[in-house]
Coordinates of C-alpha atoms in Angstrom, one line a residue:
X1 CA 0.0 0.0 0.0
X2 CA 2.6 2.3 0.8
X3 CA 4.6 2.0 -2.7
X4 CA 1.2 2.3 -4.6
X5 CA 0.9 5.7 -2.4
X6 CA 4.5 6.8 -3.3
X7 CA 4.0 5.9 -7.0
X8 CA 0.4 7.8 -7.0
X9 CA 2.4 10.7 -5.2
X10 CA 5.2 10.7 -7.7
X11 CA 2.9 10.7 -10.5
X12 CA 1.0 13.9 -9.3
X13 CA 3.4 15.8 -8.7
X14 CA 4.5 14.6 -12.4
X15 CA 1.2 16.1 -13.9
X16 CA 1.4 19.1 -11.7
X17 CA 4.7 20.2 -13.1
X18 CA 4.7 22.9 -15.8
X19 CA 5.0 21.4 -19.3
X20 CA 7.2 22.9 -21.8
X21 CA 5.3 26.2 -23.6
X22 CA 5.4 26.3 -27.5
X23 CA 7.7 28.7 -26.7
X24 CA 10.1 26.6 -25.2
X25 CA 9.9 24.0 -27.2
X26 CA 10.6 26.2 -30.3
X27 CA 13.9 27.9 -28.3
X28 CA 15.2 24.7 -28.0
X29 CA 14.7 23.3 -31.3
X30 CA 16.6 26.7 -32.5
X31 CA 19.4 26.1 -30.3
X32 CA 19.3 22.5 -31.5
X33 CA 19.3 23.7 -35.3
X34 CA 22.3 25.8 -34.6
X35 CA 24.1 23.5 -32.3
X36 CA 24.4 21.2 -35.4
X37 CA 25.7 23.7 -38.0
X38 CA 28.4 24.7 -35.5
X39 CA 29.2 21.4 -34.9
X40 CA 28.9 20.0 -38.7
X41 CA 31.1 22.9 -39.9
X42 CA 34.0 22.4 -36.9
X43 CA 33.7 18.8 -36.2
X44 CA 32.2 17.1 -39.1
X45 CA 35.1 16.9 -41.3
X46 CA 38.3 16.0 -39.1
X47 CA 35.8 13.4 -36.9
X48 CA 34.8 11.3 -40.5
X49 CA 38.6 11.3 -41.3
X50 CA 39.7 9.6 -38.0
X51 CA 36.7 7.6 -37.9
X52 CA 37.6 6.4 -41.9
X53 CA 41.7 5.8 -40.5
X54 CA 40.1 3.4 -37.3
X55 CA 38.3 1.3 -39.7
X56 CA 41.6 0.8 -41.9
X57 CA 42.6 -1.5 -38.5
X58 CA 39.4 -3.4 -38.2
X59 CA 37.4 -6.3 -40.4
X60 CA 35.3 -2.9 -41.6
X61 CA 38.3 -1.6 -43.9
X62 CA 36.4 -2.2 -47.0
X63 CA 34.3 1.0 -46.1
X64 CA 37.6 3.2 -46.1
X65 CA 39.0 1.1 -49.2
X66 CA 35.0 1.7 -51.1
X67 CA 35.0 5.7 -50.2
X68 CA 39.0 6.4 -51.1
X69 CA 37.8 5.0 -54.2
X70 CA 35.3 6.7 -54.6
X71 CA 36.8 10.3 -53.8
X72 CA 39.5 9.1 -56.0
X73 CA 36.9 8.6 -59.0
X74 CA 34.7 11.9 -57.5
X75 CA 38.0 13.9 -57.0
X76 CA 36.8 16.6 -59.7
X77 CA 33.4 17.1 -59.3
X78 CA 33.6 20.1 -56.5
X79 CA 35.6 21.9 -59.4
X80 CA 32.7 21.4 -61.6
X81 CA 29.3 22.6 -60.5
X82 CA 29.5 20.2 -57.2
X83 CA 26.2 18.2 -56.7
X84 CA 23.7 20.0 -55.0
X85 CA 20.8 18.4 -53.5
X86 CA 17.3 20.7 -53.3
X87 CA 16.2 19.2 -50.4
X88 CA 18.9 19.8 -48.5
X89 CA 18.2 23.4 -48.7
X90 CA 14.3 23.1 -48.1
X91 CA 15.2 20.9 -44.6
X92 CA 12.9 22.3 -42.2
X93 CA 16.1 22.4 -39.6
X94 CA 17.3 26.1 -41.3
X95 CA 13.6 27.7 -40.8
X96 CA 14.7 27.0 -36.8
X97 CA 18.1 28.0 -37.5
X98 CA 17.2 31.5 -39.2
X99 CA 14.8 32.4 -36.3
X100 CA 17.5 31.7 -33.9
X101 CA 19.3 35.1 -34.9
X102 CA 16.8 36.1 -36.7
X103 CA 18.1 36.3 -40.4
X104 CA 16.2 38.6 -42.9
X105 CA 17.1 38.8 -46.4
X106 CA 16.4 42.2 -48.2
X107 CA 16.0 42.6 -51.5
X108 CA 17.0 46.1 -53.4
X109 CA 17.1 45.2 -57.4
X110 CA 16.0 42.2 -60.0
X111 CA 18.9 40.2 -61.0
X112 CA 17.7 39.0 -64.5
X113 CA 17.8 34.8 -65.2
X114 CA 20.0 35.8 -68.6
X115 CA 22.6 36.8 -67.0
X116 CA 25.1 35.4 -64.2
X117 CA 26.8 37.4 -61.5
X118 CA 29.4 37.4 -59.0
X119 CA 27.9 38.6 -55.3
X120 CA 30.6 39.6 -53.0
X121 CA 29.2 39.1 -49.2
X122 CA 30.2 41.5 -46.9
X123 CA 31.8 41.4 -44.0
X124 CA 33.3 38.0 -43.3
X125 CA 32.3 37.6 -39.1
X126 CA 33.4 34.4 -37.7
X127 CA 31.4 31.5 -39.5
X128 CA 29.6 33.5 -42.3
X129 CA 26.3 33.2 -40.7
X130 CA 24.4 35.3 -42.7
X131 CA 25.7 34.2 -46.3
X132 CA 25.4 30.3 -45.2
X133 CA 22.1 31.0 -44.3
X134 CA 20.6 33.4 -47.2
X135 CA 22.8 31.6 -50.3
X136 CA 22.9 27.9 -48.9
X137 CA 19.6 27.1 -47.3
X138 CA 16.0 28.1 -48.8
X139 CA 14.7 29.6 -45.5
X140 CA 15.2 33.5 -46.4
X141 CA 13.2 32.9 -50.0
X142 CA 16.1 34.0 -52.0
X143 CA 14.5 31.3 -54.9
X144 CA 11.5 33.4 -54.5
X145 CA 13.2 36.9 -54.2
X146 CA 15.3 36.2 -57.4
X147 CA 13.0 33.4 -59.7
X148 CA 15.6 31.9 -62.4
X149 CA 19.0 32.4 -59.8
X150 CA 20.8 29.6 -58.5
X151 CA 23.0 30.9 -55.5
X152 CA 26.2 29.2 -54.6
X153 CA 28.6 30.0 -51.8
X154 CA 32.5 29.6 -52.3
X155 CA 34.8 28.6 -49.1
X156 CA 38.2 27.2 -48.8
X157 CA 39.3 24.0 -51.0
X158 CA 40.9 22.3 -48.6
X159 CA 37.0 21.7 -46.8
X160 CA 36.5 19.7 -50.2
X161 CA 39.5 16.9 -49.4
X162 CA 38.1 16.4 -45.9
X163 CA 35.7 12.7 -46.5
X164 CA 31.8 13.1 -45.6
X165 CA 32.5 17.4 -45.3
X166 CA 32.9 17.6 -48.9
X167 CA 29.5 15.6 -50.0
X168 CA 27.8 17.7 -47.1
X169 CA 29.2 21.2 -48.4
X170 CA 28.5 20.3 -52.1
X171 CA 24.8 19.2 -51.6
X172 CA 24.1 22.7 -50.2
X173 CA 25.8 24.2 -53.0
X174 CA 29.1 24.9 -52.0
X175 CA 31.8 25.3 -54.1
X176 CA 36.0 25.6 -54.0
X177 CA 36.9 29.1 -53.8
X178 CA 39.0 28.8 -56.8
X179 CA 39.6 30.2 -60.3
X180 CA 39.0 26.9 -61.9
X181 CA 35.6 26.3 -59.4
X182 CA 33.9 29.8 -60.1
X183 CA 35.2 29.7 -63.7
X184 CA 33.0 27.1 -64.4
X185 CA 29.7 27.7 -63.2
X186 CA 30.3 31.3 -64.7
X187 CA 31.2 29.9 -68.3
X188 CA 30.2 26.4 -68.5
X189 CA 26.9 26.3 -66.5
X190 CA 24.2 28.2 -68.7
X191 CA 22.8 31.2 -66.9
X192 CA 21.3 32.7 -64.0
X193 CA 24.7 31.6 -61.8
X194 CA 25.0 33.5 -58.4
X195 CA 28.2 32.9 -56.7
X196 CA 28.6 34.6 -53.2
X197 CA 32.8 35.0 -52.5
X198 CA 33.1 36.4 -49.0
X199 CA 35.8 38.6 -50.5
X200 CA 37.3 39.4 -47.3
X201 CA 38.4 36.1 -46.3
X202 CA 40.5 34.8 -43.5
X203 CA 42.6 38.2 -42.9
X204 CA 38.9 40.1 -42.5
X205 CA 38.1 37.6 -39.7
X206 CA 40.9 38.8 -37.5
X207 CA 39.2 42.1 -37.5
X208 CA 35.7 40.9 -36.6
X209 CA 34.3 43.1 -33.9
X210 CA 30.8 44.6 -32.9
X211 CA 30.5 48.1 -33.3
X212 CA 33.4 48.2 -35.9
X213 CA 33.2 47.2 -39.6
X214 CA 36.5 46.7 -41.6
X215 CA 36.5 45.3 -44.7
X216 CA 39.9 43.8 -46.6
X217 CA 38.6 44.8 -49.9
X218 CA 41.6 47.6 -51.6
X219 CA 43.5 44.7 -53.0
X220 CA 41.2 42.0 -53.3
X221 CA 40.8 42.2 -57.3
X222 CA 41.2 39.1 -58.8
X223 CA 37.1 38.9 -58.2
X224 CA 36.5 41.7 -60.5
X225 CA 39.4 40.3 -63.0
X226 CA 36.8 36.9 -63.0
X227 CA 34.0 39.0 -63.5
X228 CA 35.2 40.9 -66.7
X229 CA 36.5 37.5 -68.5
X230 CA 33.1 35.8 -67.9
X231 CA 30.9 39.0 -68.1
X232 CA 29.3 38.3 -64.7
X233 CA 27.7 41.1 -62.9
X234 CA 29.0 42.4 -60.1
X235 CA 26.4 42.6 -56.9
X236 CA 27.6 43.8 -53.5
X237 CA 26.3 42.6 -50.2
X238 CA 26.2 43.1 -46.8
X239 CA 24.9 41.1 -43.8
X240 CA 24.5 44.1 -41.3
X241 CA 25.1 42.2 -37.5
X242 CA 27.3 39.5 -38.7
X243 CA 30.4 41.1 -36.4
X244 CA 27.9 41.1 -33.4
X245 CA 27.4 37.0 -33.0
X246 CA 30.7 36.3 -31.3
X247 CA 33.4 38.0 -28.9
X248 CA 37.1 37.9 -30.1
X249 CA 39.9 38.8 -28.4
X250 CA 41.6 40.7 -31.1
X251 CA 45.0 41.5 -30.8
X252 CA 46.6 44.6 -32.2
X253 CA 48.7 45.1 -35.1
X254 CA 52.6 44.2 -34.3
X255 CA 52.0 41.7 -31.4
X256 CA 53.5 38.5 -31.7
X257 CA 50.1 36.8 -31.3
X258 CA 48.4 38.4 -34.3
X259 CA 51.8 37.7 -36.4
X260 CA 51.2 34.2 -35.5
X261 CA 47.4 34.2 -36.9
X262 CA 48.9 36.1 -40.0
X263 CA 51.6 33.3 -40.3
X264 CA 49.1 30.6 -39.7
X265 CA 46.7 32.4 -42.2
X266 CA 49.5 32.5 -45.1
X267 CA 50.3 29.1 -44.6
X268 CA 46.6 27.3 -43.8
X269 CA 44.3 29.7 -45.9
X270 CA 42.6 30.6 -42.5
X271 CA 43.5 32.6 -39.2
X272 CA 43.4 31.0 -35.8
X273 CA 41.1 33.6 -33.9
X274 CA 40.5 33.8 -29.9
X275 CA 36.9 34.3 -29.6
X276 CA 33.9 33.0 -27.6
X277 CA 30.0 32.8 -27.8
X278 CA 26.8 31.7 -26.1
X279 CA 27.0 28.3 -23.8
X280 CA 24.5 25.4 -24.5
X281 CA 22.4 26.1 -21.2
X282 CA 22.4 30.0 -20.2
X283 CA 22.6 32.8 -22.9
X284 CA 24.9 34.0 -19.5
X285 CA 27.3 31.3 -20.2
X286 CA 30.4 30.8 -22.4
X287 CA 30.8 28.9 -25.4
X288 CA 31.1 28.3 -29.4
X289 CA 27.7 28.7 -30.4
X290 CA 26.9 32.5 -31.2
X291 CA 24.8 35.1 -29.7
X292 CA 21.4 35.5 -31.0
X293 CA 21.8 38.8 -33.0
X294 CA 19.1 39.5 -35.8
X295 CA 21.3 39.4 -39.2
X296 CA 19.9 41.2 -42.4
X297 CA 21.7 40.6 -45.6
X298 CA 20.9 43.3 -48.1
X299 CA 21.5 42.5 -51.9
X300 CA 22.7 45.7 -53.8
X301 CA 22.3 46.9 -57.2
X302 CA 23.7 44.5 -59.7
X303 CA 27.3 46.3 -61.6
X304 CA 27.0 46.2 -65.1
X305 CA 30.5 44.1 -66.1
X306 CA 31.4 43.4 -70.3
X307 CA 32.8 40.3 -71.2
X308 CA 36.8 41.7 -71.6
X309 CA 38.7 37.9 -72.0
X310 CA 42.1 39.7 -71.1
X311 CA 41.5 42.8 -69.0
X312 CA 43.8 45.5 -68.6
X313 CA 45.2 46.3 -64.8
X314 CA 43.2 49.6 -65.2
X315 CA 39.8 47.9 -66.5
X316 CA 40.4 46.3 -63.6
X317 CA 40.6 49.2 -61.5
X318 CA 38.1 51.0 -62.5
X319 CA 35.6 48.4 -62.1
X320 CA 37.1 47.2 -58.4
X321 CA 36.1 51.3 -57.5
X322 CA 32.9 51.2 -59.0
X323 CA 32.4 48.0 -56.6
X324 CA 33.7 49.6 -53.7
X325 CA 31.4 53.1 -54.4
X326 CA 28.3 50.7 -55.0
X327 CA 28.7 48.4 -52.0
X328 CA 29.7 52.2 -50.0
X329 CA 26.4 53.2 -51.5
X330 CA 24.6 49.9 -50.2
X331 CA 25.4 50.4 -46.6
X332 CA 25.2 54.4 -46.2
X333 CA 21.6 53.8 -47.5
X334 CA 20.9 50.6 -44.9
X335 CA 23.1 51.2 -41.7
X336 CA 20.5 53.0 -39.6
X337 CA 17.7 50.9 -41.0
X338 CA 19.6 47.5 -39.4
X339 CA 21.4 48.3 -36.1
X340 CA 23.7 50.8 -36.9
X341 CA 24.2 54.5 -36.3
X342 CA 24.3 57.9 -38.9
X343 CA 28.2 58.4 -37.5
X344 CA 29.1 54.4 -38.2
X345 CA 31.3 54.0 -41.1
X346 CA 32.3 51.3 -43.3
X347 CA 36.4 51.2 -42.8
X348 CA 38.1 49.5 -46.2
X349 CA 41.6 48.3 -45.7

């Protein structure tokens, strides 16, 4: 009698608990959406490798034998168009993950099917949040912003030799960031090609920062150089918040810890930075996964490029400071609209 009365108890007190709100159970399925993309991105790559170099030593080595084949016989195909996979970017996991921030995507001009383009994303932040999420996933509507555009995202090549990564990135619609990689789906991939290059790169990272927006853009050509041999349009962006999601402990110029991150940044293709986020349980915590900042990416007015198959250094030139005074133009027109203030400026280095 007296366990029945302990198990009655237990169970009232079970029914007289609180249950999760909608509310709740919505947070966590953001974090959740988030937690995975931080993890998949950082983890993903390096854990299949080791996990593919364990089986080598076990009666399972015919997996690691079938997929080295079959990267050996798949070796080219992120240099050619990659193999994206629709649903992938319709996975009901990014609608969580874009209300997280939130992430808005804001459209300013039509960027015509006939055509393709190169969109330079703006700045680069630590993970490139708000291109992943506008460009890679379908949750923004950038397929029903811009009908007839297929959106890519470029990111380092070495994330393409890394096993399980590569068919991950690729199914999104990611692509090498290389001449031979954007060459192609800007010459031999019909038209109506976006590809987003995060011109900044690695160097910009070490600069990320709220309240301050540097761009490494003044030498970065070779972009605008692509663009003039293929004819692609030119379109700046800019995800206004992206530098707010982490803290980084940025060290200043001439320190021997940010000449290590430069020297690891030459050698590597990316920079080592020192920075923190949000922790799993408390927003009051620290950890990798970043603050919940709202993040609007604004698309800019596309720059009319001719097809030039050897471009001079000052065709070049002159289309690199058109770039520069249309994407100037995109965020003195935006900045007070999406977080920022009249005084903030856009600092290009």
């Amino acid at each position: 009698a007296g366990s029945r009365a302990s198990v009655q108890t237990a169970l009232r007190t079970l029914l007289a608990a609180p249950w999760p709100s909608q509310r709740d159970i919505r947070s966590w399925l953001q974090l959740l959406s988030v937690l995975q993309w931080v993890l998949s991105f950082l983890l993903l790559g390096t854990v299949s490798l080791l996990v593919l170099i364990y089986l080598v030593f076990t009666s399972f080595w015919p997996i690691s034998a079938l997929y080295l084949a079959w990267i050996i016989f798949d070796w080219d195909t992120p240099e050619k168009g990659g193999r994206r996979l629709p649903c992938l970017r319709r996975w009901p996991v990014w609608r969580h993950f874009r209300d997280y921030f939130p992430v808005k995507l804001v459209k300013t001009h039509d960027l015509s099917p006939s055509h393709n383009y190169i969109i330079g994303s703006h700045p680069h932040g630590i993970l490139c949040v708000g291109a992943f999420c506008n460009f890679i996933t379908g949750s923004t509507g950038f397929g029903e912003m811009f009908p007839g555009i297929r959106p890519f995202l470029t990111t380092l090549a070495g994330n393409f030799r890394l096993p399980v990564f590569r068919e991950y990135l690729m199914s999104g619609g990611l692509c090498p960031v290389t001449r031979r990689a954007i060459g192609y789906l800007l010459s031999k991939n019909g038209t109506g090609n976006a590809v987003a290059i995060v011109i900044g790169g690695a160097a910009e990272s070490l600069s990320c920062r709220p309240g301050i927006t540097t761009l490494i853009l003044k030498n970065r050509k070779g972009f605008v150089r692509m663009a003039l041999q293929h004819g692609a349009y030119l379109v700046p962006s800019f995800s206004f918040g992206e530098n707010d999601l982490f803290r980084q402990v940025v060290f200043e110029e001439g320190s021997w810890m940010r000449s290590i991150q430069q020297r690891f940044q030459k050698m590597m293709g990316f920079a080592p930075c020192v920075f923190y986020g949000r922790g799993l349980t408390s927003v009051r915590s620290r950890g990798f996964l970043p603050y919940a900042r709202p993040i609007t990416t604004v698309v800019g007015e596309p720059v009319t490029v001719p097809k030039i198959e050897n471009p001079s250094c000052e065709m070049v030139d002159m289309y690199h400071e058109m770039y520069i005074r249309s994407l100037l133009k995109l965020f003195n027109e935006n900045k007070t609209k999406y977080g920022l203030s009249e005084a903030d400026e856009l600092h290009i280095l």
